[in-house]
């Protein structure tokens, strides 16, 4: 059974850097084809894809946020980390991590999400 | 970048059929996925690869995809189907996923 859980700060000040960790179980990010993504959702708004990392360390970033995002495998083999710099109040959202597979294109398992508020 | 357009809301009576559309340029040539999201919960994949249902998803959920419109069809709608529904494709030109704006399904 695959499970995912996001963790990180609930409150971030403007201009600060947000670091979120997704801790997962039930699969290995070393297995061929496996990928992990981050998706966010501002309150009452649409889902927005942010970043993807695959088992072979191939990475993808949202063009609108490229330059602010970094996705990496964590120091623990069952973690993925997302860093977003220069946070702004418009970045206030629930941030989700999700499992995918290269060539599949869909996110088949999601974490519960973590709400991040950007405010001074 | 590729844009997916969904109606903000759809309403349907219990027992009837709900159809939620997702518009995109030549979306019929792309593979479409659909997610159900209930209030306060994470999205759940209900249809993948245009018309496949993940394990545990009722047969009442189906998808189709042709021309510039993809459609999620929910037959014999139940109160528990009330949720937001999001479409998603993989934009091959930019090599990343794209989500639609979401549709709120209300069961009258």
Coordinates of C-alpha atoms in Angstrom, one line a residue:
Chain A
X1 CA 0.0 0.0 0.0
X2 CA 1.4 3.3 -1.1
X3 CA 1.1 6.2 1.4
X4 CA 2.4 9.8 1.1
X5 CA 2.6 12.5 3.7
X6 CA 3.7 16.1 3.3
X7 CA 5.4 18.0 6.1
X8 CA 6.8 21.5 6.5
X9 CA 6.0 24.9 8.0
X10 CA 2.4 26.2 8.1
X11 CA 3.4 29.8 8.1
X12 CA 6.1 31.4 6.0
X13 CA 7.1 35.1 5.9
X14 CA 7.2 36.9 2.5
X15 CA 10.6 36.6 0.7
X16 CA 11.5 33.5 2.8
X17 CA 12.2 30.1 1.3
X18 CA 9.7 27.3 1.8
X19 CA 11.0 23.7 2.2
X20 CA 8.5 20.9 2.1
X21 CA 9.2 17.2 2.6
X22 CA 7.1 14.3 1.2
X23 CA 7.7 11.1 3.1
X24 CA 6.4 8.0 1.4
X25 CA 6.1 4.2 1.8
X26 CA 5.0 1.3 -0.2
X27 CA 7.3 1.9 -3.2
X28 CA 10.9 2.9 -4.0
X29 CA 12.0 6.0 -5.9
X30 CA 14.8 3.9 -7.2
X31 CA 12.5 1.6 -9.2
X32 CA 12.5 2.3 -12.9
X33 CA 9.6 4.5 -14.1
X34 CA 8.6 5.8 -10.7
X35 CA 8.1 9.6 -10.2
X36 CA 7.0 12.0 -7.6
X37 CA 5.3 15.3 -8.1
X38 CA 4.2 18.4 -6.2
X39 CA 0.9 20.1 -6.9
X40 CA -0.6 23.1 -5.1
X41 CA -4.1 24.5 -4.7
X42 CA -4.8 28.0 -3.4
X43 CA -8.0 28.2 -1.3
X44 CA -11.0 27.8 -3.5
X45 CA -8.9 27.6 -6.7
X46 CA -7.6 25.1 -9.2
X47 CA -4.9 22.6 -8.9
X48 CA -1.5 23.8 -10.2
X49 CA 1.3 21.4 -11.0
X50 CA 4.7 22.5 -9.6
X51 CA 7.5 20.0 -10.1
X52 CA 8.3 16.4 -10.9
X53 CA 11.3 14.1 -10.2
X54 CA 11.8 10.6 -11.6
X55 CA 13.7 7.6 -10.4
X56 CA 16.6 8.5 -12.7
X57 CA 16.8 12.1 -11.2
X58 CA 15.2 13.6 -14.3
X59 CA 13.3 16.7 -13.2
X60 CA 10.5 18.9 -14.6
X61 CA 9.4 22.3 -13.4
X62 CA 6.4 24.5 -14.0
X63 CA 7.5 27.1 -16.5
X64 CA 5.7 29.9 -14.6
X65 CA 7.6 29.1 -11.4
X66 CA 10.9 27.8 -12.8
X67 CA 13.8 29.6 -11.1
X68 CA 12.0 29.5 -7.8
X69 CA 11.6 25.8 -7.5
X70 CA 14.0 23.0 -6.7
X71 CA 12.9 19.3 -6.3
X72 CA 15.3 16.7 -5.0
X73 CA 15.4 13.3 -3.5
X74 CA 15.8 13.5 0.3
X75 CA 18.6 12.2 2.3
X76 CA 16.3 9.4 3.4
X77 CA 15.5 7.1 0.5
X78 CA 11.8 7.5 1.1
X79 CA 11.6 11.3 0.9
X80 CA 11.3 14.0 -1.8
X81 CA 12.0 17.6 -1.0
X82 CA 10.6 20.8 -2.7
X83 CA 12.1 24.2 -2.1
X84 CA 10.4 27.3 -3.3
X85 CA 12.2 30.6 -2.9
X86 CA 11.0 34.2 -2.5
X87 CA 7.6 33.3 -1.1
X88 CA 4.7 35.7 -1.6
X89 CA 1.2 35.8 -0.2
X90 CA -0.1 34.5 -3.6
X91 CA 1.8 31.3 -2.8
X92 CA -0.6 30.6 0.0
X93 CA -2.1 27.2 -0.8
X94 CA -2.4 23.5 0.1
X95 CA 0.6 21.7 -1.2
X96 CA 0.3 18.1 -2.2
X97 CA 2.8 15.4 -3.2
X98 CA 1.7 12.7 -5.5
X99 CA 3.0 9.4 -7.0
X100 CA 3.2 8.9 -10.8
X101 CA 5.0 6.8 -13.4
X102 CA 6.8 7.9 -16.5
X103 CA 4.6 7.4 -19.5
X104 CA 1.5 7.1 -17.4
X105 CA 1.0 10.9 -16.9
X106 CA -1.5 10.7 -14.1
X107 CA -1.0 11.1 -10.3
X108 CA -2.5 7.9 -8.9
X109 CA -1.8 8.3 -5.2
X110 CA -1.8 11.7 -3.3
X111 CA -0.7 12.8 0.1
X112 CA -3.2 14.5 2.4
X113 CA -1.7 17.9 1.6
X114 CA -0.2 20.6 3.9
X115 CA -1.6 24.1 4.1
X116 CA 1.0 26.8 3.8
X117 CA 0.2 30.5 4.6
X118 CA 2.5 33.3 3.5
X119 CA 2.0 36.3 5.6
X120 CA 4.0 38.9 7.5
Chain B
X1 CA 1.2 26.7 -22.9
X2 CA -1.6 24.2 -23.2
X3 CA -4.9 25.3 -21.6
X4 CA -7.8 23.2 -20.4
X5 CA -11.2 24.8 -19.9
X6 CA -13.9 23.4 -17.6
X7 CA -17.3 24.8 -16.7
X8 CA -17.3 26.1 -13.1
X9 CA -20.3 24.2 -12.1
X10 CA -22.7 21.4 -13.1
X11 CA -25.9 20.4 -11.4
X12 CA -27.7 17.1 -11.6
X13 CA -30.6 15.3 -9.8
X14 CA -29.9 12.0 -8.1
X15 CA -30.2 9.1 -10.4
X16 CA -29.5 11.1 -13.5
X17 CA -26.4 11.3 -15.6
X18 CA -23.8 14.1 -15.1
X19 CA -21.5 15.1 -17.9
X20 CA -18.5 17.3 -17.1
X21 CA -16.5 18.6 -20.0
X22 CA -12.9 19.6 -20.4
X23 CA -12.0 21.6 -23.5
X24 CA -8.5 21.9 -25.1
X25 CA -7.0 22.3 -28.5
X26 CA -7.2 18.9 -30.2
X27 CA -7.5 17.2 -26.8
X28 CA -8.7 14.1 -28.6
X29 CA -5.1 13.4 -29.4
X30 CA -4.1 13.5 -25.8
X31 CA -4.6 11.2 -22.9
X32 CA -6.9 12.6 -20.3
X33 CA -7.1 11.9 -16.6
X34 CA -9.9 12.9 -14.2
X35 CA -9.8 13.5 -10.4
X36 CA -12.5 13.8 -7.8
X37 CA -11.9 16.1 -4.9
X38 CA -14.3 16.3 -1.9
X39 CA -14.1 19.3 0.5
X40 CA -11.1 19.2 2.7
X41 CA -9.7 16.1 1.0
X42 CA -6.9 15.4 -1.5
X43 CA -7.8 14.6 -5.2
X44 CA -8.5 11.0 -6.1
X45 CA -7.9 9.6 -9.5
X46 CA -11.2 8.3 -10.9
X47 CA -10.5 7.9 -14.6
X48 CA -7.1 7.5 -16.3
X49 CA -5.9 7.1 -19.8
X50 CA -9.2 8.6 -21.2
X51 CA -11.4 5.8 -19.9
X52 CA -9.7 3.4 -17.4
X53 CA -10.9 3.2 -13.9
X54 CA -8.5 2.6 -11.1
X55 CA -9.3 -0.2 -8.7
X56 CA -12.2 0.7 -6.4
X57 CA -13.7 3.3 -8.7
X58 CA -17.4 2.4 -9.6
X59 CA -18.3 1.6 -13.2
X60 CA -20.6 4.6 -13.0
X61 CA -17.6 6.7 -13.8
X62 CA -16.4 6.8 -17.4
X63 CA -14.5 9.1 -19.8
X64 CA -14.4 9.9 -23.4
X65 CA -12.2 12.1 -25.5
X66 CA -12.7 13.4 -29.1
X67 CA -11.9 16.5 -31.0
X68 CA -11.5 19.5 -28.7
X69 CA -13.6 18.1 -25.8
X70 CA -13.1 15.4 -23.2
X71 CA -16.0 14.3 -21.1
X72 CA -16.3 12.7 -17.7
X73 CA -19.7 10.9 -17.4
X74 CA -21.1 9.9 -14.1
X75 CA -24.2 7.6 -14.4
X76 CA -26.8 7.2 -11.7
X77 CA -25.5 10.1 -9.7
X78 CA -25.5 9.7 -6.0
X79 CA -25.2 12.3 -3.2
X80 CA -21.7 11.1 -2.5
X81 CA -20.6 12.1 -6.0
X82 CA -20.9 15.8 -5.0
X83 CA -17.4 17.1 -5.4
X84 CA -15.0 19.1 -7.5
X85 CA -13.8 17.3 -10.6
X86 CA -10.5 18.2 -12.3
X87 CA -9.2 17.1 -15.7
X88 CA -5.5 16.7 -16.5
X89 CA -3.4 16.0 -19.5
X90 CA 0.3 15.6 -20.3
X91 CA 1.4 18.5 -22.6
X92 CA 3.9 16.8 -24.8
X93 CA 5.1 20.0 -26.3
X94 CA 6.3 21.3 -22.9
X95 CA 6.7 17.9 -21.4
X96 CA 4.7 18.5 -18.2
X97 CA 1.2 18.0 -16.8
X98 CA -1.6 20.5 -17.1
X99 CA -4.7 20.7 -15.0
X100 CA -8.1 22.2 -15.8
X101 CA -9.8 24.8 -13.7
X102 CA -12.1 22.3 -12.0
X103 CA -15.8 21.8 -12.0
X104 CA -18.1 21.7 -9.0
X105 CA -20.7 19.0 -9.3
X106 CA -23.8 19.7 -7.2
X107 CA -26.3 16.9 -6.6
X108 CA -29.7 18.6 -6.3

